[in-house]
Coordinates of N, CA and C in Angstrom, one line a residue:
N68 N -2.7 -24.1 -15.5 CA -3.1 -24.8 -16.7 C -4.5 -25.5 -16.5
N69 N -5.0 -26.0 -17.6 CA -6.4 -26.6 -17.5 C -6.5 -27.8 -16.6
I70 N -5.4 -28.6 -16.5 CA -5.4 -29.8 -15.7 C -5.6 -29.3 -14.2
H71 N -4.8 -28.3 -13.8 CA -4.9 -27.8 -12.4 C -6.2 -27.2 -12.1
K72 N -6.8 -26.5 -13.1 CA -8.1 -25.9 -12.9 C -9.2 -27.0 -12.7
K73 N -9.1 -28.1 -13.5 CA -10.1 -29.1 -13.3 C -9.9 -29.8 -12.0
L74 N -8.7 -30.0 -11.5 CA -8.4 -30.6 -10.2 C -9.0 -29.8 -9.1
I75 N -8.7 -28.5 -9.2 CA -9.2 -27.5 -8.2 C -10.7 -27.5 -8.1
C76 N -11.4 -27.4 -9.3 CA -12.8 -27.3 -9.3 C -13.5 -28.6 -8.8
K77 N -12.8 -29.7 -9.1 CA -13.3 -31.0 -8.7 C -13.2 -31.2 -7.2
N78 N -12.1 -30.7 -6.6 CA -11.9 -31.0 -5.2 C -12.3 -29.9 -4.2
I79 N -12.6 -28.7 -4.7 CA -13.0 -27.6 -3.8 C -14.2 -28.0 -2.9
P80 N -15.2 -28.7 -3.5 CA -16.4 -29.1 -2.6 C -16.0 -30.0 -1.5
K81 N -14.9 -30.7 -1.6 CA -14.5 -31.7 -0.6 C -13.7 -31.1 0.6
V82 N -13.3 -29.8 0.5 CA -12.5 -29.2 1.6 C -13.4 -28.7 2.7
D83 N -12.8 -28.7 3.9 CA -13.6 -28.3 5.1 C -13.7 -26.8 5.2
G84 N -12.9 -26.1 4.6 CA -13.0 -24.6 4.7 C -11.9 -24.0 3.7
I85 N -12.1 -22.7 3.5 CA -11.2 -21.9 2.6 C -10.9 -20.6 3.3
F86 N -9.6 -20.3 3.3 CA -9.1 -19.0 3.8 C -8.8 -18.1 2.6
C87 N -9.1 -16.8 2.8 CA -8.9 -15.9 1.7 C -8.4 -14.6 2.2
L88 N -8.1 -13.7 1.3 CA -7.5 -12.4 1.7 C -8.5 -11.3 2.0
S89 N -9.6 -11.3 1.3 CA -10.5 -10.1 1.4 C -12.0 -10.5 1.2
E90 N -12.9 -9.6 1.6 CA -14.3 -9.9 1.4 C -14.6 -10.1 -0.1
K91 N -14.0 -9.3 -1.0 CA -14.2 -9.4 -2.4 C -13.8 -10.8 -2.9
Q92 N -12.6 -11.2 -2.4 CA -12.2 -12.6 -2.8 C -13.1 -13.6 -2.3
K93 N -13.7 -13.4 -1.1 CA -14.6 -14.4 -0.5 C -15.9 -14.5 -1.4
E94 N -16.4 -13.3 -1.9 CA -17.5 -13.3 -2.8 C -17.3 -14.0 -4.1
E95 N -16.1 -13.8 -4.6 CA -15.7 -14.5 -5.9 C -15.6 -16.0 -5.7
I96 N -15.1 -16.5 -4.6 CA -15.0 -17.9 -4.3 C -16.4 -18.5 -4.2
I97 N -17.2 -17.9 -3.5 CA -18.6 -18.4 -3.3 C -19.3 -18.4 -4.7
E98 N -19.1 -17.4 -5.5 CA -19.8 -17.3 -6.8 C -19.2 -18.3 -7.8
V99 N -17.9 -18.4 -7.9 CA -17.3 -19.3 -8.9 C -17.4 -20.7 -8.5
F100 N -17.2 -21.1 -7.3 CA -17.2 -22.5 -6.9 C -18.5 -22.9 -6.2
E101 N -19.5 -22.0 -6.1 CA -20.7 -22.3 -5.4 C -20.5 -23.0 -4.1
Y102 N -19.6 -22.4 -3.3 CA -19.1 -22.9 -2.1 C -19.9 -22.3 -0.9
N103 N -20.1 -23.1 0.1 CA -20.8 -22.6 1.3 C -20.2 -21.4 1.9
K104 N -20.9 -20.3 2.0 CA -20.4 -19.0 2.4 C -19.9 -19.1 3.9
D105 N -20.5 -20.0 4.7 CA -20.1 -20.1 6.1 C -18.8 -20.8 6.3
K106 N -18.3 -21.3 5.2 CA -17.0 -22.0 5.3 C -15.8 -21.3 4.6
V107 N -16.1 -20.1 4.2 CA -15.0 -19.2 3.6 C -14.7 -18.1 4.7
Y108 N -13.4 -18.1 5.0 CA -13.0 -17.2 6.1 C -12.0 -16.2 5.6
V109 N -12.2 -14.9 5.8 CA -11.3 -13.8 5.5 C -10.3 -13.7 6.6
I110 N -9.0 -14.0 6.3 CA -7.9 -13.8 7.3 C -6.9 -12.8 6.8
G111 N -6.9 -12.4 5.6 CA -5.9 -11.5 5.1 C -4.5 -12.0 5.0
G112 N -3.6 -11.1 5.0 CA -2.1 -11.5 5.0 C -1.5 -10.8 6.2
G113 N -0.4 -11.3 6.6 CA 0.2 -10.8 7.8 C 1.6 -10.2 7.6
Y114 N 2.0 -9.4 8.6 CA 3.4 -8.8 8.6 C 4.1 -9.3 9.8
D115 N 5.4 -9.2 9.8 CA 6.3 -9.8 10.8 C 6.6 -8.7 11.9
L116 N 6.1 -8.9 13.1 CA 6.4 -8.0 14.2 C 7.8 -7.8 14.5
E117 N 8.7 -8.8 14.2 CA 10.1 -8.7 14.5 C 10.8 -7.6 13.7
F118 N 10.2 -7.3 12.5 CA 10.9 -6.3 11.6 C 10.1 -5.0 11.6
Y119 N 8.8 -5.1 11.6 CA 8.0 -3.9 11.4 C 7.3 -3.4 12.7
Y120 N 7.8 -2.3 13.2 CA 7.3 -1.8 14.5 C 7.7 -0.3 14.5
K121 N 7.0 0.4 15.4 CA 7.2 1.8 15.5 C 8.5 2.2 16.1
G122 N 9.2 3.2 15.5 CA 10.4 3.7 16.0 C 10.2 4.8 17.1
E123 N 11.1 5.7 17.2 CA 11.0 6.7 18.2 C 10.0 7.7 17.8
D124 N 9.3 8.3 18.8 CA 8.3 9.4 18.4 C 8.9 10.6 17.7
K125 N 8.2 11.1 16.8 CA 8.7 12.3 16.0 C 7.9 13.5 16.4
I126 N 8.6 14.6 16.4 CA 7.9 15.9 16.7 C 8.0 16.7 15.4
Y127 N 6.8 17.2 14.9 CA 6.8 17.9 13.7 C 6.5 19.4 13.9
N128 N 7.1 20.2 13.0 CA 6.7 21.6 13.0 C 6.9 22.1 11.5
K129 N 6.6 23.3 11.2 CA 6.6 23.8 9.8 C 8.0 23.7 9.2
N130 N 9.0 23.6 10.0 CA 10.4 23.6 9.4 C 10.9 22.1 9.3
S131 N 10.1 21.2 9.7 CA 10.6 19.8 9.7 C 10.8 19.3 8.2
K132 N 11.9 18.6 8.0 CA 12.1 17.9 6.7 C 11.3 16.6 6.7
L133 N 10.5 16.4 5.7 CA 9.7 15.2 5.7 C 10.2 14.3 4.5
K134 N 10.3 13.0 4.8 CA 10.7 12.0 3.9 C 9.5 11.2 3.4
L135 N 9.2 11.2 2.1 CA 8.1 10.4 1.5 C 8.8 9.2 0.9
I136 N 8.1 8.0 1.0 CA 8.8 6.8 0.4 C 7.7 6.0 -0.3
Y137 N 8.2 5.4 -1.4 CA 7.5 4.3 -2.1 C 8.4 3.1 -2.1
A138 N 7.9 1.9 -1.9 CA 8.7 0.7 -1.9 C 7.9 -0.3 -2.7
G139 N 8.6 -0.8 -3.8 CA 7.9 -1.8 -4.6 C 8.5 -1.8 -6.0
K140 N 7.8 -2.4 -6.9 CA 8.3 -2.5 -8.3 C 8.2 -1.2 -9.0
F141 N 9.2 -0.9 -9.8 CA 9.2 0.3 -10.6 C 8.5 0.1 -11.9
S142 N 7.2 0.4 -12.0 CA 6.4 0.1 -13.2 C 5.3 1.1 -13.3
R143 N 4.7 1.2 -14.5 CA 3.5 2.1 -14.6 C 2.3 1.5 -13.9
A144 N 2.1 0.2 -13.9 CA 1.0 -0.4 -13.2 C 1.0 -0.1 -11.7
K145 N 2.2 0.2 -11.2 CA 2.4 0.5 -9.7 C 2.2 2.0 -9.5
G146 N 2.1 2.8 -10.7 CA 1.8 4.2 -10.6 C 3.0 5.1 -10.2
V147 N 4.2 4.5 -10.4 CA 5.4 5.3 -9.9 C 5.7 6.5 -10.8
I148 N 5.5 6.4 -12.1 CA 5.7 7.6 -12.9 C 4.7 8.7 -12.6
Y149 N 3.5 8.4 -12.2 CA 2.5 9.4 -11.8 C 2.8 10.0 -10.5
L150 N 3.4 9.2 -9.6 CA 3.8 9.7 -8.3 C 4.9 10.7 -8.5
L151 N 5.9 10.4 -9.4 CA 6.9 11.4 -9.7 C 6.4 12.7 -10.2
K152 N 5.4 12.6 -11.1 CA 4.8 13.8 -11.7 C 4.0 14.6 -10.6
A153 N 3.4 13.9 -9.7 CA 2.6 14.6 -8.6 C 3.6 15.2 -7.7
F154 N 4.7 14.5 -7.3 CA 5.7 15.0 -6.4 C 6.3 16.3 -7.0
E155 N 6.5 16.3 -8.3 CA 7.1 17.4 -9.0 C 6.3 18.7 -8.8
K156 N 5.0 18.5 -8.7 CA 4.1 19.7 -8.5 C 4.3 20.3 -7.1
V157 N 4.7 19.5 -6.1 CA 4.7 20.0 -4.7 C 6.1 20.1 -4.1
K158 N 7.1 19.6 -4.8 CA 8.5 19.5 -4.2 C 9.1 20.8 -3.8
D159 N 8.8 21.9 -4.4 CA 9.4 23.2 -4.1 C 8.6 24.0 -3.1
K160 N 7.4 23.5 -2.7 CA 6.6 24.2 -1.7 C 6.9 23.8 -0.3
Y161 N 7.6 22.6 -0.1 CA 7.8 22.1 1.2 C 9.2 21.6 1.3
N162 N 9.7 21.4 2.6 CA 11.0 20.8 2.8 C 10.8 19.3 2.8
I163 N 10.8 18.7 1.6 CA 10.5 17.3 1.5 C 11.5 16.6 0.5
E164 N 11.6 15.3 0.6 CA 12.3 14.5 -0.4 C 11.5 13.2 -0.6
L165 N 11.7 12.6 -1.7 CA 11.0 11.3 -2.1 C 12.0 10.2 -2.3
I166 N 11.8 9.1 -1.6 CA 12.6 8.0 -1.7 C 11.9 6.9 -2.5
L167 N 12.5 6.3 -3.5 CA 12.0 5.2 -4.2 C 12.9 4.0 -4.0
A168 N 12.3 3.0 -3.4 CA 13.0 1.8 -3.1 C 12.4 0.6 -3.8
G169 N 13.2 0.0 -4.7 CA 12.7 -1.2 -5.4 C 13.5 -1.4 -6.7
S170 N 13.0 -2.1 -7.6 CA 13.6 -2.4 -8.9 C 12.6 -2.6 -10.0
G171 N 13.1 -2.8 -11.2 CA 12.2 -3.1 -12.3 C 13.1 -3.4 -13.6
T172 N 12.4 -3.5 -14.7 CA 13.1 -3.8 -15.9 C 12.4 -3.1 -17.1
G173 N 13.1 -3.0 -18.2 CA 12.5 -2.6 -19.5 C 12.3 -1.1 -19.5
E174 N 11.5 -0.7 -20.5 CA 11.3 0.7 -20.9 C 10.6 1.5 -19.7
E175 N 9.7 0.9 -19.0 CA 9.0 1.5 -17.9 C 10.0 1.9 -16.8
Y176 N 10.8 0.9 -16.5 CA 11.9 1.2 -15.5 C 12.8 2.3 -15.9
D177 N 13.2 2.3 -17.2 CA 14.1 3.3 -17.7 C 13.5 4.7 -17.6
E178 N 12.2 4.8 -17.9 CA 11.4 6.0 -17.9 C 11.4 6.6 -16.5
I179 N 11.2 5.7 -15.5 CA 11.1 6.1 -14.1 C 12.5 6.6 -13.6
I180 N 13.5 5.9 -14.0 CA 14.9 6.3 -13.6 C 15.2 7.7 -14.2
S181 N 14.9 7.8 -15.5 CA 15.2 9.1 -16.2 C 14.5 10.3 -15.6
Y182 N 13.2 10.1 -15.2 CA 12.4 11.1 -14.7 C 12.9 11.5 -13.3
S183 N 13.3 10.5 -12.5 CA 13.8 10.7 -11.2 C 15.1 11.5 -11.2
Q184 N 15.9 11.3 -12.2 CA 17.2 12.0 -12.2 C 17.0 13.4 -12.5
K185 N 15.9 13.8 -13.1 CA 15.6 15.3 -13.3 C 15.4 16.0 -12.0
M186 N 15.1 15.3 -11.0 CA 14.9 15.8 -9.6 C 15.8 15.2 -8.6
S187 N 17.0 15.0 -9.0 CA 18.0 14.2 -8.2 C 18.3 14.9 -6.8
D188 N 18.0 16.2 -6.7 CA 18.2 16.9 -5.5 C 17.1 16.6 -4.5
K189 N 16.0 16.1 -5.0 CA 14.8 15.8 -4.2 C 14.3 14.4 -4.2
V190 N 14.8 13.6 -5.1 CA 14.4 12.2 -5.3 C 15.6 11.3 -5.1
K191 N 15.5 10.3 -4.2 CA 16.6 9.4 -3.9 C 16.2 8.0 -4.3
L192 N 17.1 7.3 -5.0 CA 16.8 6.0 -5.6 C 17.6 4.9 -4.8
Y193 N 16.8 3.9 -4.3 CA 17.4 2.8 -3.7 C 17.1 1.5 -4.5
G194 N 18.0 0.6 -4.5 CA 17.7 -0.7 -5.2 C 17.0 -1.6 -4.3
Y195 N 17.1 -2.9 -4.7 CA 16.5 -4.0 -3.9 C 17.0 -3.9 -2.4
M196 N 16.0 -4.1 -1.5 CA 16.4 -4.1 -0.1 C 15.7 -5.3 0.6
D197 N 16.5 -5.9 1.6 CA 15.8 -7.0 2.3 C 14.9 -6.5 3.4
M198 N 14.2 -7.4 4.1 CA 13.2 -7.0 5.0 C 13.7 -6.1 6.1
Q199 N 14.8 -6.4 6.6 CA 15.4 -5.6 7.7 C 15.7 -4.2 7.2
E200 N 16.3 -4.1 6.0 CA 16.7 -2.8 5.5 C 15.5 -1.9 5.2
I201 N 14.5 -2.5 4.6 CA 13.3 -1.7 4.3 C 12.5 -1.3 5.5
A202 N 12.5 -2.1 6.5 CA 11.9 -1.8 7.8 C 12.6 -0.6 8.5
D203 N 13.9 -0.7 8.5 CA 14.7 0.4 9.1 C 14.5 1.7 8.3
L204 N 14.4 1.6 6.9 CA 14.2 2.8 6.1 C 12.8 3.4 6.4
F205 N 11.8 2.5 6.5 CA 10.5 3.0 6.8 C 10.5 3.9 8.1
R206 N 11.2 3.4 9.1 CA 11.2 4.1 10.4 C 11.9 5.4 10.3
S207 N 12.8 5.6 9.3 CA 13.4 6.9 9.1 C 12.6 7.9 8.3
C208 N 11.5 7.4 7.7 CA 10.6 8.2 6.9 C 9.3 8.6 7.6
D209 N 8.5 9.4 6.9 CA 7.3 10.0 7.5 C 6.0 9.6 6.8
I210 N 6.1 9.6 5.4 CA 4.9 9.3 4.7 C 5.1 8.2 3.7
F211 N 4.3 7.2 3.7 CA 4.4 6.1 2.7 C 3.4 6.4 1.6
V212 N 3.8 6.3 0.3 CA 2.9 6.5 -0.8 C 2.7 5.2 -1.6
M213 N 1.5 4.8 -1.8 CA 1.1 3.7 -2.6 C 0.2 4.1 -3.8
P214 N 0.8 4.4 -4.9 CA 0.1 4.8 -6.1 C -0.4 3.7 -7.0
S215 N -0.2 2.5 -6.6 CA -0.5 1.3 -7.4 C -2.0 1.2 -7.8
F216 N -2.3 0.7 -9.0 CA -3.7 0.6 -9.4 C -4.3 -0.8 -9.2
Y217 N -3.5 -1.7 -8.8 CA -4.1 -3.0 -8.4 C -3.1 -3.7 -7.4
E218 N -3.7 -4.2 -6.3 CA -2.9 -4.9 -5.3 C -3.8 -6.0 -4.8
G219 N -3.3 -7.2 -4.5 CA -4.1 -8.3 -3.9 C -4.5 -7.9 -2.5
L220 N -3.6 -7.2 -1.8 CA -3.9 -6.8 -0.4 C -3.2 -5.5 -0.1
S221 N -2.0 -5.3 -0.7 CA -1.0 -4.2 -0.3 C -0.5 -4.4 1.1
L222 N 0.1 -5.5 1.3 CA 0.7 -5.8 2.6 C 1.8 -4.8 2.9
V223 N 2.5 -4.3 1.9 CA 3.6 -3.3 2.2 C 3.0 -2.0 2.8
T224 N 1.8 -1.7 2.5 CA 1.2 -0.5 3.2 C 0.9 -0.8 4.6
I225 N 0.5 -2.0 5.0 CA 0.3 -2.4 6.4 C 1.7 -2.4 7.1
E226 N 2.7 -2.9 6.4 CA 4.0 -2.9 7.0 C 4.5 -1.4 7.3
A227 N 4.2 -0.5 6.4 CA 4.6 0.9 6.6 C 3.8 1.5 7.8
M228 N 2.5 1.2 7.9 CA 1.7 1.7 9.0 C 2.2 1.1 10.3
A229 N 2.6 -0.1 10.3 CA 3.2 -0.7 11.5 C 4.4 0.0 12.0
C230 N 5.1 0.6 11.1 CA 6.3 1.5 11.4 C 5.9 2.9 11.7
D231 N 4.6 3.2 11.8 CA 4.0 4.4 12.2 C 4.1 5.5 11.1
L232 N 4.2 5.1 9.8 CA 4.2 6.1 8.7 C 2.7 6.5 8.4
K233 N 2.6 7.7 8.0 CA 1.3 8.2 7.5 C 1.2 7.7 6.0
V234 N 0.1 7.7 5.4 CA -0.1 7.0 4.1 C -0.9 7.9 3.2
V235 N -0.4 7.9 1.9 CA -1.2 8.4 0.8 C -1.3 7.2 -0.2
M236 N -2.6 6.9 -0.6 CA -2.7 5.7 -1.4 C -4.0 5.8 -2.2
N237 N -4.0 5.1 -3.3 CA -5.3 5.0 -4.1 C -6.3 4.2 -3.4
E238 N -7.6 4.4 -3.8 CA -8.7 3.7 -3.1 C -8.7 2.2 -3.6
L239 N -7.8 1.4 -3.0 CA -7.7 0.0 -3.4 C -8.7 -0.8 -2.6
E240 N -9.7 -1.4 -3.4 CA -10.8 -2.0 -2.7 C -10.5 -3.1 -1.8
N241 N -9.5 -4.0 -2.2 CA -9.1 -5.1 -1.3 C -8.6 -4.7 0.0
F242 N -7.7 -3.6 -0.1 CA -7.1 -3.1 1.1 C -8.2 -2.5 2.0
M243 N -9.1 -1.7 1.5 CA -10.1 -1.0 2.3 C -11.0 -2.0 2.9
D244 N -11.4 -3.1 2.2 CA -12.2 -4.1 2.8 C -11.5 -4.8 3.9
F245 N -10.2 -5.0 3.8 CA -9.5 -5.8 4.8 C -9.2 -5.0 6.1
V246 N -8.8 -3.7 6.0 CA -8.5 -3.0 7.2 C -9.7 -2.4 8.0
G247 N -10.8 -2.2 7.3 CA -12.0 -1.8 8.0 C -12.1 -0.3 8.2
D248 N -13.3 0.2 8.6 CA -13.6 1.6 8.7 C -12.8 2.4 9.7
D249 N -12.4 1.8 10.8 CA -11.7 2.5 11.8 C -10.3 3.0 11.3
I250 N -9.7 2.2 10.5 CA -8.4 2.7 9.9 C -8.7 3.5 8.7
I251 N -9.6 3.2 7.9 CA -10.0 4.0 6.7 C -10.3 5.4 7.0
N252 N -11.0 5.6 8.1 CA -11.5 6.9 8.5 C -10.6 7.7 9.4
S253 N -9.4 7.2 9.6 CA -8.4 7.9 10.4 C -7.8 9.0 9.6
K254 N -7.2 9.9 10.3 CA -6.4 11.0 9.6 C -5.1 10.5 9.1
N255 N -4.7 9.3 9.4 CA -3.4 8.7 9.1 C -3.3 8.3 7.6
I256 N -4.4 8.1 7.0 CA -4.4 7.8 5.5 C -5.2 8.8 4.7
E257 N -4.6 9.2 3.6 CA -5.3 10.1 2.6 C -5.5 9.2 1.4
F258 N -6.8 9.0 1.0 CA -7.1 8.2 -0.1 C -7.2 9.0 -1.4
V259 N -6.8 8.5 -2.5 CA -6.9 9.2 -3.8 C -7.9 8.4 -4.7
K260 N -8.9 9.2 -5.2 CA -9.8 8.5 -6.2 C -9.1 7.9 -7.4
M261 N -9.4 6.7 -7.7 CA -8.8 6.0 -8.8 C -9.2 6.6 -10.1
P262 N -8.3 6.6 -11.1 CA -8.7 7.1 -12.5 C -9.4 5.9 -13.2
K263 N -10.0 6.2 -14.3 CA -10.5 5.1 -15.1 C -9.4 4.3 -15.7
L264 N -9.5 3.0 -15.8 CA -8.5 2.1 -16.2 C -8.9 1.3 -17.4
F265 N -8.0 0.8 -18.2 CA -8.2 -0.2 -19.2 C -7.2 -1.3 -19.1
D266 N -7.5 -2.5 -19.5 CA -6.6 -3.6 -19.3 C -6.2 -3.8 -17.9
A267 N -7.1 -3.5 -17.0 CA -6.9 -3.7 -15.5 C -6.1 -2.7 -14.8
D268 N -4.9 -2.3 -15.4 CA -4.0 -1.4 -14.7 C -3.4 -0.3 -15.5
K269 N -4.0 0.1 -16.6 CA -3.5 1.2 -17.4 C -4.5 2.4 -17.3
V270 N -4.0 3.6 -17.2 CA -4.8 4.8 -17.0 C -5.3 5.3 -18.4
V271 N -6.6 5.5 -18.5 CA -7.2 6.1 -19.7 C -6.5 7.5 -19.9
K272 N -6.0 7.7 -21.1 CA -5.2 8.9 -21.4 C -5.9 10.2 -20.9
E273 N -7.2 10.3 -21.1 CA -7.9 11.6 -20.7 C -7.9 11.8 -19.2
E274 N -7.6 10.7 -18.5 CA -7.7 10.8 -17.0 C -6.4 11.1 -16.3
V275 N -5.3 11.1 -17.1 CA -4.0 11.1 -16.5 C -3.8 12.4 -15.7
N276 N -4.0 13.6 -16.3 CA -3.7 14.9 -15.7 C -4.5 15.1 -14.4
D277 N -5.8 14.7 -14.5 CA -6.7 14.9 -13.3 C -6.2 14.0 -12.2
Y278 N -5.8 12.8 -12.5 CA -5.3 11.9 -11.5 C -4.0 12.4 -10.8
I279 N -3.1 12.9 -11.6 CA -1.9 13.4 -11.1 C -2.2 14.6 -10.2
Q280 N -3.1 15.4 -10.5 CA -3.5 16.5 -9.7 C -4.1 16.1 -8.4
R281 N -5.0 15.0 -8.4 CA -5.6 14.5 -7.2 C -4.5 13.9 -6.3
L282 N -3.5 13.2 -6.9 CA -2.5 12.6 -6.1 C -1.6 13.7 -5.5
S283 N -1.3 14.8 -6.2 CA -0.5 15.9 -5.7 C -1.2 16.6 -4.5
L284 N -2.5 16.8 -4.6 CA -3.3 17.4 -3.5 C -3.3 16.5 -2.3
A285 N -3.4 15.2 -2.5 CA -3.4 14.3 -1.4 C -2.0 14.3 -0.7
L286 N -0.9 14.4 -1.4 CA 0.4 14.5 -0.8 C 0.5 15.8 0.0
E287 N -0.1 16.9 -0.5 CA -0.1 18.1 0.2 C -0.9 18.0 1.5
D288 N -2.1 17.4 1.4 CA -2.9 17.2 2.6 C -2.2 16.5 3.7
Q289 N -1.5 15.4 3.3 CA -0.8 14.6 4.3 C 0.4 15.3 4.9
I290 N 1.1 16.1 4.0 CA 2.2 16.9 4.5 C 1.7 17.9 5.5
N291 N 0.7 18.6 5.2 CA 0.1 19.6 6.1 C -0.4 18.9 7.4
N292 N -1.0 17.7 7.3 CA -1.4 17.0 8.5 C -0.3 16.8 9.5
L293 N 0.9 16.4 8.9 CA 2.0 16.2 9.8 C 2.5 17.6 10.4
Y294 N 2.6 18.6 9.5 CA 3.1 19.9 10.0 C 2.2 20.4 11.1
N295 N 0.9 20.1 11.0 CA -0.1 20.6 12.0 C -0.4 19.6 13.1
N296 N 0.3 18.5 13.1 CA 0.1 17.4 14.0 C -1.4 16.9 14.0
N297 N -1.9 16.9 12.9 CA -3.3 16.5 12.7 C -3.4 15.1 12.3
F298 N -3.1 14.2 13.2 CA -3.2 12.8 12.9 C -3.4 12.0 14.2
E299 N -3.7 10.8 14.1 CA -4.0 10.0 15.3 C -2.7 9.5 15.9
K300 N -2.5 9.8 17.1 CA -1.2 9.4 17.8 C -1.3 7.9 18.2
D301 N -0.1 7.3 18.3 CA -0.1 5.8 18.7 C -0.9 5.0 17.8
F302 N -1.0 5.3 16.5 CA -1.8 4.6 15.6 C -1.3 3.2 15.3
S303 N 0.0 3.0 15.4 CA 0.6 1.7 14.9 C 0.0 0.5 15.8
Y304 N -0.4 0.8 17.0 CA -0.9 -0.4 17.8 C -2.1 -1.0 17.2
K305 N -2.9 -0.2 16.4 CA -4.1 -0.8 15.7 C -3.7 -1.7 14.6
I306 N -2.5 -1.6 14.1 CA -2.1 -2.4 13.0 C -1.6 -3.8 13.5
T307 N -1.3 -3.9 14.8 CA -0.9 -5.2 15.2 C -1.9 -6.4 15.0
Q308 N -3.2 -6.0 14.8 CA -4.2 -7.0 14.5 C -3.9 -7.7 13.2
F309 N -3.0 -7.1 12.3 CA -2.7 -7.7 11.1 C -1.3 -8.4 11.1
S310 N -0.8 -8.6 12.2 CA 0.5 -9.3 12.3 C 0.3 -10.8 12.1
W311 N 1.3 -11.5 11.7 CA 1.2 -13.0 11.5 C 0.8 -13.7 12.8
E312 N 1.3 -13.2 13.9 CA 1.0 -13.7 15.2 C -0.5 -13.7 15.5
N313 N -1.1 -12.6 15.2 CA -2.5 -12.4 15.4 C -3.4 -13.2 14.4
I314 N -2.9 -13.3 13.2 CA -3.6 -14.0 12.1 C -3.5 -15.5 12.4
C315 N -2.4 -16.0 12.9 CA -2.3 -17.4 13.2 C -3.2 -17.8 14.4
N316 N -3.4 -16.9 15.3 CA -4.3 -17.1 16.4 C -5.7 -17.2 15.9
N317 N -6.1 -16.3 14.9 CA -7.4 -16.4 14.3 C -7.6 -17.7 13.6
I318 N -6.6 -18.1 12.9 CA -6.7 -19.4 12.2 C -6.9 -20.6 13.2
K319 N -6.2 -20.5 14.2 CA -6.3 -21.5 15.3 C -7.7 -21.6 15.9
N320 N -8.2 -20.4 16.1 CA -9.6 -20.4 16.6 C -10.6 -20.9 15.7
I321 N -10.4 -20.8 14.4 CA -11.3 -21.3 13.4 C -11.2 -22.8 13.3
V322 N -10.0 -23.4 13.3 CA -9.9 -24.8 13.0 C -10.0 -25.7 14.2
I323 N -9.8 -25.1 15.4 CA -9.8 -25.9 16.6 C -11.2 -26.0 17.2

């Protein structure tokens, strides 16, 4: 509310430093509050090493059954309906299944459930899962898909990578800023060009079919990367830099 906004704006200049999630957020803080750029620190968000870690090594060949997974809210803004339509294009070409783990409400949720049921032999639905359950499920899967059009950071993608999943995801600016070039340029992530949006997270009608096609091609690329063992081995160790333990150490080094 306006009272809180006034209090924040009044007191921001008095604080000794500001922690934020991404470079983009840092730029916005500096611009909006005219705050000293040297006192704004990008630390991101962290994941829990106790739950999210690599499972047993997997060996892939052309006959391997691959499990794709999405975990999050069932809504259009998260791109789930477009994921289903992209998956529909490739589901009969490969030995694959898609797992959707999460929940939702309203017409968008009903649409997603209805579309999933048309492919019930290939699409498995899970409801809400706690941290331990989702981490265990991640380790049983192979490819994590994040078709969302907006994320503050997409911590769930980092959690999936910590479990050694390969990733297909939209070009989410905050995520790409946070993880850096080494991870962006690895074979372990296939990025999908974003469609044109309106109202922040709705796809322009004329863009829908092309976006679904791009997403389906990215799914195929990542599937074939696994079949051909064309990915960076022992990749999950790079993700430990985003654990809460490491982030807390970074904060300690800043404030002490």
